[in-house]
PDB file of C-alpha atoms in Angstrom:
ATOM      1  CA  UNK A   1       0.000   0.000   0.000  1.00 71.00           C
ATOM      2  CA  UNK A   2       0.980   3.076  -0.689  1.00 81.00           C
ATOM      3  CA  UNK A   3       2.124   5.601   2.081  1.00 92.00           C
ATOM      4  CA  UNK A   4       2.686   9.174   2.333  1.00 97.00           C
ATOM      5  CA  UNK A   5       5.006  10.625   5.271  1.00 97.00           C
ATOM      6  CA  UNK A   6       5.223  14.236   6.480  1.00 97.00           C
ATOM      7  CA  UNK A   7       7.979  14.384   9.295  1.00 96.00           C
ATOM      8  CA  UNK A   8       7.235  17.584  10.723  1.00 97.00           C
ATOM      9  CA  UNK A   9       4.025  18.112  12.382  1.00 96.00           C
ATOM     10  CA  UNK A  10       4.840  22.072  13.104  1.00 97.00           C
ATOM     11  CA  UNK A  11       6.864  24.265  11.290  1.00 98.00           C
ATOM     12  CA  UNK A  12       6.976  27.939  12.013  1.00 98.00           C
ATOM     13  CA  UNK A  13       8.370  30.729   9.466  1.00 98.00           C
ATOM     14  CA  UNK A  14       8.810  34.810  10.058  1.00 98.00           C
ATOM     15  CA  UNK A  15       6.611  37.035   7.936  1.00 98.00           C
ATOM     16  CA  UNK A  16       8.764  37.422   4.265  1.00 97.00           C
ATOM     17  CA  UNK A  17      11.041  34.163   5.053  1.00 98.00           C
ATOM     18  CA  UNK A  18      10.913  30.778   3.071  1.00 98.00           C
ATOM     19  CA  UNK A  19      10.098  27.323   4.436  1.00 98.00           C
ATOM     20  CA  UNK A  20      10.252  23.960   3.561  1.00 98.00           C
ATOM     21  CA  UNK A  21       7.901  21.185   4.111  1.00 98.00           C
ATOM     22  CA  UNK A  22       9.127  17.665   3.874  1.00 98.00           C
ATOM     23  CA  UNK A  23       7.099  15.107   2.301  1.00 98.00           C
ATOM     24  CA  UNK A  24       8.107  11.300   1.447  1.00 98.00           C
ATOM     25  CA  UNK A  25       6.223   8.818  -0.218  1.00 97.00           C
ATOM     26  CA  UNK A  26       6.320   5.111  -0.759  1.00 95.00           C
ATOM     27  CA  UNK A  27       5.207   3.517  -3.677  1.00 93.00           C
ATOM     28  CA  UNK A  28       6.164   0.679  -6.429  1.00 91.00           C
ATOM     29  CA  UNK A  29       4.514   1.987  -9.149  1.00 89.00           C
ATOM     30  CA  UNK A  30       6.109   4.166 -11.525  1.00 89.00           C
ATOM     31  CA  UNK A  31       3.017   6.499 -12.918  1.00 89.00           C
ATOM     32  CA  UNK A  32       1.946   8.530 -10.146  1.00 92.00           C
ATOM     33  CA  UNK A  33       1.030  11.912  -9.000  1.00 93.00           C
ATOM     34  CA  UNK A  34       1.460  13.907  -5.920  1.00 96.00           C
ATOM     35  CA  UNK A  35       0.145  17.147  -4.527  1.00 97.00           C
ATOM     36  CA  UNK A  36       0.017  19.858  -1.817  1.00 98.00           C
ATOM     37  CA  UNK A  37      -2.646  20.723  -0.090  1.00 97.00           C
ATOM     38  CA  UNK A  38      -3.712  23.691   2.625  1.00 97.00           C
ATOM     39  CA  UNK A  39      -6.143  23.484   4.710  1.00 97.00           C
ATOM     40  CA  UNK A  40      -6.836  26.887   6.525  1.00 96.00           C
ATOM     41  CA  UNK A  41      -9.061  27.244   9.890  1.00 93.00           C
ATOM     42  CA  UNK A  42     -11.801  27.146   7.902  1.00 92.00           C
ATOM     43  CA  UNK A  43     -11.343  23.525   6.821  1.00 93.00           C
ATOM     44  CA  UNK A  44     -11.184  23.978   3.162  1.00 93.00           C
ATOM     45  CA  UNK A  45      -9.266  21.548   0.803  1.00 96.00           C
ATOM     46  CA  UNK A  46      -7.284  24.342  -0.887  1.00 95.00           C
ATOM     47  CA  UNK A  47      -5.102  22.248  -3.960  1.00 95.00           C
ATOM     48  CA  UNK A  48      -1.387  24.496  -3.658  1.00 97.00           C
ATOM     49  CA  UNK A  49       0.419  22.834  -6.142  1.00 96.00           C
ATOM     50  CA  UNK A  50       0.376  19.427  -8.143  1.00 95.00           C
ATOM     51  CA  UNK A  51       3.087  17.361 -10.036  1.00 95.00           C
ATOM     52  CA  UNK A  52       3.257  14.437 -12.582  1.00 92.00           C
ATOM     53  CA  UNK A  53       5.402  11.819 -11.846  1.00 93.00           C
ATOM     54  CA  UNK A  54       6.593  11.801 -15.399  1.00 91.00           C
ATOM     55  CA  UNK A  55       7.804  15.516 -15.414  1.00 90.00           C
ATOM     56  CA  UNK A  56      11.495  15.818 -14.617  1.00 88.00           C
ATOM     57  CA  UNK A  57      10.975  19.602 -13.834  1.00 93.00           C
ATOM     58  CA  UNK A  58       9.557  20.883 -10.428  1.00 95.00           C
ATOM     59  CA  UNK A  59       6.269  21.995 -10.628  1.00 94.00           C
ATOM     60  CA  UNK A  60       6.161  26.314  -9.429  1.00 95.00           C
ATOM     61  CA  UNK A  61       2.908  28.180  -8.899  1.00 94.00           C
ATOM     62  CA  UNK A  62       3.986  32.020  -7.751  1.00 96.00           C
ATOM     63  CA  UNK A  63       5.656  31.520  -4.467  1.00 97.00           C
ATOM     64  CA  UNK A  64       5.173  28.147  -3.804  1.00 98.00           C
ATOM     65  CA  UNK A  65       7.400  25.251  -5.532  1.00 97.00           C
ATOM     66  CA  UNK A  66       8.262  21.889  -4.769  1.00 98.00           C
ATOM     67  CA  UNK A  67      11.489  19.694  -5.272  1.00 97.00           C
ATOM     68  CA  UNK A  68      10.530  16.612  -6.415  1.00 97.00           C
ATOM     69  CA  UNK A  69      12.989  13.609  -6.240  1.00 96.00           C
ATOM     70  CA  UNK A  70      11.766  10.780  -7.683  1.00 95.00           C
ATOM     71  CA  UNK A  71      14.614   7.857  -6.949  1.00 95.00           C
ATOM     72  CA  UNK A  72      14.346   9.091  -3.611  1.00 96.00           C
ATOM     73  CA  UNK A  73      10.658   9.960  -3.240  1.00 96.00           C
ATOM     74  CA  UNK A  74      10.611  12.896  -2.058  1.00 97.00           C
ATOM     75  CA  UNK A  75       8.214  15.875  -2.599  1.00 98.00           C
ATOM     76  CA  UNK A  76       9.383  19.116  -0.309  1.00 98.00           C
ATOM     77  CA  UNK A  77       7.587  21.785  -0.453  1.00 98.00           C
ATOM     78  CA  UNK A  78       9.016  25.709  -0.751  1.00 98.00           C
ATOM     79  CA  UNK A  79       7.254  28.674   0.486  1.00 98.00           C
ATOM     80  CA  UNK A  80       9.026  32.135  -0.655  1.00 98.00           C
ATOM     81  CA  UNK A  81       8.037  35.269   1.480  1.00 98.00           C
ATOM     82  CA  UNK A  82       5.792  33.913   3.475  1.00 98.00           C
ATOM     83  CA  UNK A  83       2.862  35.599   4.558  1.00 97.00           C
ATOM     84  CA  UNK A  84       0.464  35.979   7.447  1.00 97.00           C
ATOM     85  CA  UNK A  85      -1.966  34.003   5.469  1.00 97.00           C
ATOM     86  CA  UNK A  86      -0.159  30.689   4.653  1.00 98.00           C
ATOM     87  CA  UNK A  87      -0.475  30.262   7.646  1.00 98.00           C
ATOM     88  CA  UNK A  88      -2.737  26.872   7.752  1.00 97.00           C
ATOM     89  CA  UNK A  89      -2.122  22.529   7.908  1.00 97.00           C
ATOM     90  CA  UNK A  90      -0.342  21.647   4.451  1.00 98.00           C
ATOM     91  CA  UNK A  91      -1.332  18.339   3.632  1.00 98.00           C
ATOM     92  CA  UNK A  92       1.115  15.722   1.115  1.00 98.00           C
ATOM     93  CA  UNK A  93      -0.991  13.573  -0.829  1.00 97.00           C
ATOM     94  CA  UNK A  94      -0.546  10.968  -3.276  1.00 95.00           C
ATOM     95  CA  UNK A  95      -2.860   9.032  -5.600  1.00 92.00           C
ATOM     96  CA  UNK A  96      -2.111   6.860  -9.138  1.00 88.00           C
ATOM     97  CA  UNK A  97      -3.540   7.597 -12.760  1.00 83.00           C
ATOM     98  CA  UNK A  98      -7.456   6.742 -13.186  1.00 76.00           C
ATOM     99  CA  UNK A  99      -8.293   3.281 -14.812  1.00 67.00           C
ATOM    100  CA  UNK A 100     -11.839   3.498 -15.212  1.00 59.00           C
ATOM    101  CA  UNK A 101     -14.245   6.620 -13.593  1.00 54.00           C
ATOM    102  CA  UNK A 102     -11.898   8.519 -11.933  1.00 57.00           C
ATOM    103  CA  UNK A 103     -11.616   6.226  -8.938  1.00 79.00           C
ATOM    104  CA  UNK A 104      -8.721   6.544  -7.200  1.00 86.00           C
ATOM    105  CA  UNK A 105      -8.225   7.963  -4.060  1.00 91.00           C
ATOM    106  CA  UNK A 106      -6.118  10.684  -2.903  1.00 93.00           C
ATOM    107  CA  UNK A 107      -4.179   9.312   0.052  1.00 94.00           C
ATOM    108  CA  UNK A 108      -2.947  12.535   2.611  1.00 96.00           C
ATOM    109  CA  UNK A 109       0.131  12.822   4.714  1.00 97.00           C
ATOM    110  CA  UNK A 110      -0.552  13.237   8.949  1.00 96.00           C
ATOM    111  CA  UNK A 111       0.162  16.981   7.807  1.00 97.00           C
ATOM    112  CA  UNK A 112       2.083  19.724   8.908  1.00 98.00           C
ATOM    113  CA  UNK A 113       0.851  23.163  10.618  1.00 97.00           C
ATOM    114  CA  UNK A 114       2.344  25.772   9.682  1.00 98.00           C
ATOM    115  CA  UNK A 115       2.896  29.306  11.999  1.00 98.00           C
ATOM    116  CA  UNK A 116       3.780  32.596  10.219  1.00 98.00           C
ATOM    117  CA  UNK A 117       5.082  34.915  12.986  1.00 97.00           C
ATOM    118  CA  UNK A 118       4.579  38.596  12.084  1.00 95.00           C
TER     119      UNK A 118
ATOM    120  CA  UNK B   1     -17.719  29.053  -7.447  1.00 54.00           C
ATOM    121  CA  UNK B   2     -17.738  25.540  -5.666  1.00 57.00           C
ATOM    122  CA  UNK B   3     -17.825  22.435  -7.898  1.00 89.00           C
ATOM    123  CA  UNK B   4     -18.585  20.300  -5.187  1.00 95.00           C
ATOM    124  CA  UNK B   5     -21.525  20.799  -2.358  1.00 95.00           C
ATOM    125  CA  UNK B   6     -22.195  18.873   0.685  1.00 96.00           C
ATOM    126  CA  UNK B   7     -24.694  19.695   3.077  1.00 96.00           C
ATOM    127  CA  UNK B   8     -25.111  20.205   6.091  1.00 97.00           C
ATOM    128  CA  UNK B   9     -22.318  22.041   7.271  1.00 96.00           C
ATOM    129  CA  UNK B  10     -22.802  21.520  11.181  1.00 97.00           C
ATOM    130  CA  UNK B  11     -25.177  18.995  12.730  1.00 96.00           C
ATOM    131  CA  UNK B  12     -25.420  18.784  16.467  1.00 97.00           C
ATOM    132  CA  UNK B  13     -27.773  15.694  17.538  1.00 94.00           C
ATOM    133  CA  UNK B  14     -28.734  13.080  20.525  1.00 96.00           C
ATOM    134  CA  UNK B  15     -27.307   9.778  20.444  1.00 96.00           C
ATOM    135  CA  UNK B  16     -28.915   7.374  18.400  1.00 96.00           C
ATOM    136  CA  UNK B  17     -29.884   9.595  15.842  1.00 95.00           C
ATOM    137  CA  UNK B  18     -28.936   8.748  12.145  1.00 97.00           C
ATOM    138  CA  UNK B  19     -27.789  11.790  10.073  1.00 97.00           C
ATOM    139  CA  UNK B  20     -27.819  11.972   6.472  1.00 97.00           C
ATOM    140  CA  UNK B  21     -24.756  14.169   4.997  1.00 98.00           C
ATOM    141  CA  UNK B  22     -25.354  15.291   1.073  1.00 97.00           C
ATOM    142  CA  UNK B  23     -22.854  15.523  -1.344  1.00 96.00           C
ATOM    143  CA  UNK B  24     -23.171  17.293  -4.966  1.00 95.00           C
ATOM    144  CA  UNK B  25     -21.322  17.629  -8.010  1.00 93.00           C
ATOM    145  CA  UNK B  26     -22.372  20.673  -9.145  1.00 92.00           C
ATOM    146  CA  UNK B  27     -20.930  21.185 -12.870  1.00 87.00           C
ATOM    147  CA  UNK B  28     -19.703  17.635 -13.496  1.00 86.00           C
ATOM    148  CA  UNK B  29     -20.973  14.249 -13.935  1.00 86.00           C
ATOM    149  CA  UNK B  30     -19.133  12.369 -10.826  1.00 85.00           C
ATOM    150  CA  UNK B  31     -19.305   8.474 -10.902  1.00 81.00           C
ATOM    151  CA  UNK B  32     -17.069   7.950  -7.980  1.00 87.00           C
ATOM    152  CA  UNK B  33     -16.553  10.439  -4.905  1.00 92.00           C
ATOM    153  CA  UNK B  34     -14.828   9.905  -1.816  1.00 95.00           C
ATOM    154  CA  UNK B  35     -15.653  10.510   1.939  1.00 97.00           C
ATOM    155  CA  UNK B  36     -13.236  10.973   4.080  1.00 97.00           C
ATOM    156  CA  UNK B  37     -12.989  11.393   7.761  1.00 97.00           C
ATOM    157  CA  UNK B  38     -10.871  14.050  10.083  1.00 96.00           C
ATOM    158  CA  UNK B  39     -10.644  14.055  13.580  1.00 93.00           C
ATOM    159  CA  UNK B  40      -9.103  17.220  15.054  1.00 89.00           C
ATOM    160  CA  UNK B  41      -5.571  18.488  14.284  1.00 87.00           C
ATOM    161  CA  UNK B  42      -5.013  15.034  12.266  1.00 92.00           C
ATOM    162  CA  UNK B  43      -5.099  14.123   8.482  1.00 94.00           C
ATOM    163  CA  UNK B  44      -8.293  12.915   6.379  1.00 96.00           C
ATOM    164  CA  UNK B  45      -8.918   9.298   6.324  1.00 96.00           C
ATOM    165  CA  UNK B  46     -10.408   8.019   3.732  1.00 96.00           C
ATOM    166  CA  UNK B  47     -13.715   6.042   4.159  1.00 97.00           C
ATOM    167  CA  UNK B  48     -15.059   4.197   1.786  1.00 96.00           C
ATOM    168  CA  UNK B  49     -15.037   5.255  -2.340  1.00 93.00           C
ATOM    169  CA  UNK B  50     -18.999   5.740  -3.641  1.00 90.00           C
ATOM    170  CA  UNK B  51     -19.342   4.392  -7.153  1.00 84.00           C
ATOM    171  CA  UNK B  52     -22.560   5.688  -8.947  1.00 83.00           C
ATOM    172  CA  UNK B  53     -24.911   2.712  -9.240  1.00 82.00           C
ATOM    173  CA  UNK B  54     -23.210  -0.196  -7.248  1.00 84.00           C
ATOM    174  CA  UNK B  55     -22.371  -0.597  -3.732  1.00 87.00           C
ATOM    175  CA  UNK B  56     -19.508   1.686  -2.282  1.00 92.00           C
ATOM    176  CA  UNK B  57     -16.044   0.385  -1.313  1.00 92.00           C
ATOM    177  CA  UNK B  58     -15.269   0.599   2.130  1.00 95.00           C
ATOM    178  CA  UNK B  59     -11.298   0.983   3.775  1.00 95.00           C
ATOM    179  CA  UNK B  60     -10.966  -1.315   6.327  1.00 94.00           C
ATOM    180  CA  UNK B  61     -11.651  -0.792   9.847  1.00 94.00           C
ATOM    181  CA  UNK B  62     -14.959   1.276   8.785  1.00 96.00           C
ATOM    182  CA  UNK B  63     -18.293  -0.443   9.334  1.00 94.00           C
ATOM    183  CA  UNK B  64     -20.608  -0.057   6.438  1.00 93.00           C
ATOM    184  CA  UNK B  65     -23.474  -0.851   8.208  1.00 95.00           C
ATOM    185  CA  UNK B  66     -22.667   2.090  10.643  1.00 96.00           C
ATOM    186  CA  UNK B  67     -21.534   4.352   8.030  1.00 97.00           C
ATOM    187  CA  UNK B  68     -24.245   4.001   4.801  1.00 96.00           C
ATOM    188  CA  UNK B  69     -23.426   5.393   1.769  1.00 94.00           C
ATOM    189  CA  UNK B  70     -25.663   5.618  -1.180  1.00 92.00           C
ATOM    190  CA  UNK B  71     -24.472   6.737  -5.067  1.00 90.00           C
ATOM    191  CA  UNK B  72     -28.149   7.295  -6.915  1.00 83.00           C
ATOM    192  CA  UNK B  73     -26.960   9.468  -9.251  1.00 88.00           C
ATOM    193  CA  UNK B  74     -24.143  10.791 -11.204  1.00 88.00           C
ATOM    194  CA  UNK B  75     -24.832  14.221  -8.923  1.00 91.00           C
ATOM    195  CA  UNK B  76     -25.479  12.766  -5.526  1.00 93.00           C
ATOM    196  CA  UNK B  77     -24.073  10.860  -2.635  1.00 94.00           C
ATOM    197  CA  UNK B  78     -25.242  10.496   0.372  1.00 95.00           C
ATOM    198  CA  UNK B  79     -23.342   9.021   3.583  1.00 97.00           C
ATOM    199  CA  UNK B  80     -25.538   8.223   6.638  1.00 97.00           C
ATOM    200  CA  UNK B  81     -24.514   7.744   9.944  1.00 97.00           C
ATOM    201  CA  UNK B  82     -26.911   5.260  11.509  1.00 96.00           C
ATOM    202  CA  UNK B  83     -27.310   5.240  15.529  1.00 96.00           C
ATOM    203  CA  UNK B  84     -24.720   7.688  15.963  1.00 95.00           C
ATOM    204  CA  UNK B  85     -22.792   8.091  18.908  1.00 95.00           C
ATOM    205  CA  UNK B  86     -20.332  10.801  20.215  1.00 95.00           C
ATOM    206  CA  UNK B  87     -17.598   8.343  19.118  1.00 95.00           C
ATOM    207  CA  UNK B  88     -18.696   8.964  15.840  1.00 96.00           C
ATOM    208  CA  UNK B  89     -18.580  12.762  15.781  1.00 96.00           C
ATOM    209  CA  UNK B  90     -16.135  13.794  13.429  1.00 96.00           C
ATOM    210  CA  UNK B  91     -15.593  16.061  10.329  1.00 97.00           C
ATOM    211  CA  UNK B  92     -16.409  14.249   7.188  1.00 98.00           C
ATOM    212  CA  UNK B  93     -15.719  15.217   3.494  1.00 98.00           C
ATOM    213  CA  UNK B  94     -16.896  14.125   0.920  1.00 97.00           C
ATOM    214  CA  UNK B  95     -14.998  14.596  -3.109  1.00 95.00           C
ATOM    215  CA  UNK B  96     -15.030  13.871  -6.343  1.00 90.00           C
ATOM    216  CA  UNK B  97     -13.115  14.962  -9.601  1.00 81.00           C
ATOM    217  CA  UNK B  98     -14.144  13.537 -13.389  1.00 77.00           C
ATOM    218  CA  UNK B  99     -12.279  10.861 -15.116  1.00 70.00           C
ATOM    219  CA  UNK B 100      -8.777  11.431 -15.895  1.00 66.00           C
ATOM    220  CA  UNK B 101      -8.004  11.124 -19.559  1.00 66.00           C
ATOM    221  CA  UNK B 102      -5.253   9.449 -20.825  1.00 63.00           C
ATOM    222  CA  UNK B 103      -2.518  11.849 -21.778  1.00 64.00           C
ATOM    223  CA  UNK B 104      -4.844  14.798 -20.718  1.00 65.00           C
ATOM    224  CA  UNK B 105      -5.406  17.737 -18.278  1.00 70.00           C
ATOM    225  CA  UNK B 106      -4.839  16.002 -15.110  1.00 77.00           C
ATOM    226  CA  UNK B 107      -7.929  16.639 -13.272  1.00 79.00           C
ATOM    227  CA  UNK B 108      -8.844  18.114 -10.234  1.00 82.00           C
ATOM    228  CA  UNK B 109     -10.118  16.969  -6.996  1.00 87.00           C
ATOM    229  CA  UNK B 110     -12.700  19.074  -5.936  1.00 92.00           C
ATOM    230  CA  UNK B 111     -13.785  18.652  -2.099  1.00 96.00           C
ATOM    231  CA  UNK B 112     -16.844  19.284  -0.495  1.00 96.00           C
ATOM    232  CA  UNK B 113     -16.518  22.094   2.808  1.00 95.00           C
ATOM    233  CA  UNK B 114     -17.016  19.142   4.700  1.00 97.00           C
ATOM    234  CA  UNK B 115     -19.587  18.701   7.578  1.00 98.00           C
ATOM    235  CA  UNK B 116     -19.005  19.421  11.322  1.00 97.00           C
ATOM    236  CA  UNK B 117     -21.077  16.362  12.917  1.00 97.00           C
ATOM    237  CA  UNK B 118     -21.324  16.817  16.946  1.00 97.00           C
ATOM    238  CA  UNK B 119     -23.293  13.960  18.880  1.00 96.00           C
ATOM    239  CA  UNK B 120     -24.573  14.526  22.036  1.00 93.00           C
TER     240      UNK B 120
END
């Protein structure tokens, strides 16, 4: 089965500074894809940022981009100038391609809360 | 706008109540959705996976005859928590994205704002 790990359960980052969030994965298959999610107070499955197994390159969406290292399997996220409101849980998660109706799951990380200090 | 809808958003009930938590695709035909489970300050757990038209698939550990969850239509499904008890109160999302084409736009998952269930 597959398993997602996310070693830090708090992380804490000043206002303008950049983070890191660790995420690890296990898997045997070879066509996957992994994401990032945040989930603020409100409880809202916000999707951060997503990559394809298959891409080499690191997926980037404005100040958020991951380092993705396949042969180890490893999916860090990066946070550039924070701000007060990234402050949330971030969530790893993992799932393989579709076969039929769209049908399989995402499976999440224990997640990681993350502090912005003004 | 939201693609997905659950309702309702908070239930508070007695014990031994069952409770009957909607979810809706709202732009998009959905022929499998998820519920998932999250107990404070931990990750979601995934449930069981509802497949339009035949009976869900449930992770193990999770009773389906406690936890009933019904796939009608390509629009709607429905998870009901039969004889609940404050053991079972929880926050439970539901989600669903469409079929992921070979090749293609790799689809999102769209989640429900999930449903704040407090037994008494």
């Amino acid at each position: 089965a597959q398993t997602v790990t996310q070693s830090q359960p708090e992380m804490s980052v000043q206002e303008a500074e950049t983070v890191t969030l660790s995420c690890t994965y296990d898997t045997s298959e070879s066509d996957y894809y992994l994401f990032w999610y945040k989930q603020p107070p409100s409880r809202q499955m916000i999707l951060v940022i997503r990559q394809e197994a298959y891409k080499q390159q690191n997926a980037t969406e404005n100040r958020f981009s991951v380092n993705f290292q396949k042969a180890a399997k490893s999916f860090s996220l990066k946070i550039s100038d924070s701000q007060l409101g990234d402050a949330a849980m971030y969530f790893c998660a993992y799932r393989t391609p579709d076969f039929n109706s769209g049908n399989t799951p995402l499976v999440f990380g224990k997640g990681t809360r993350l502090s912005v200090i003004a | 706008g939201a693609v997905v809808s659950q309702h309702p958003s908070r239930v508070i009930c007695k014990s031994g109540t069952s409770v009957k938590i909607e979810c809706r695709s709202l732009d998009f035909q959905a022929t499998t959705m998820f519920w998932y489970r999250q107990f404070p300050k931990q990750s979601l757990m995934l449930m069981a996976t509802s497949n339009e038209g035949s009976k869900a698939t449930y992770e193990q550990g999770v009773e389906k005859d406690k936890f009933l969850i019904n796939h009608a239509s390509l629009t709607l499904s429905t998870l009901t928590v039969t004889s609940a008890h404050p053991e079972d109160s929880s926050f439970y999302i539901c989600s669903a994205r469409k079929r992921q084409e070979t090749g293609g736009y790799l689809q999102p998952q769209h989640f429900g704002d999930g449903t704040r269930l407090s037994i008494l």
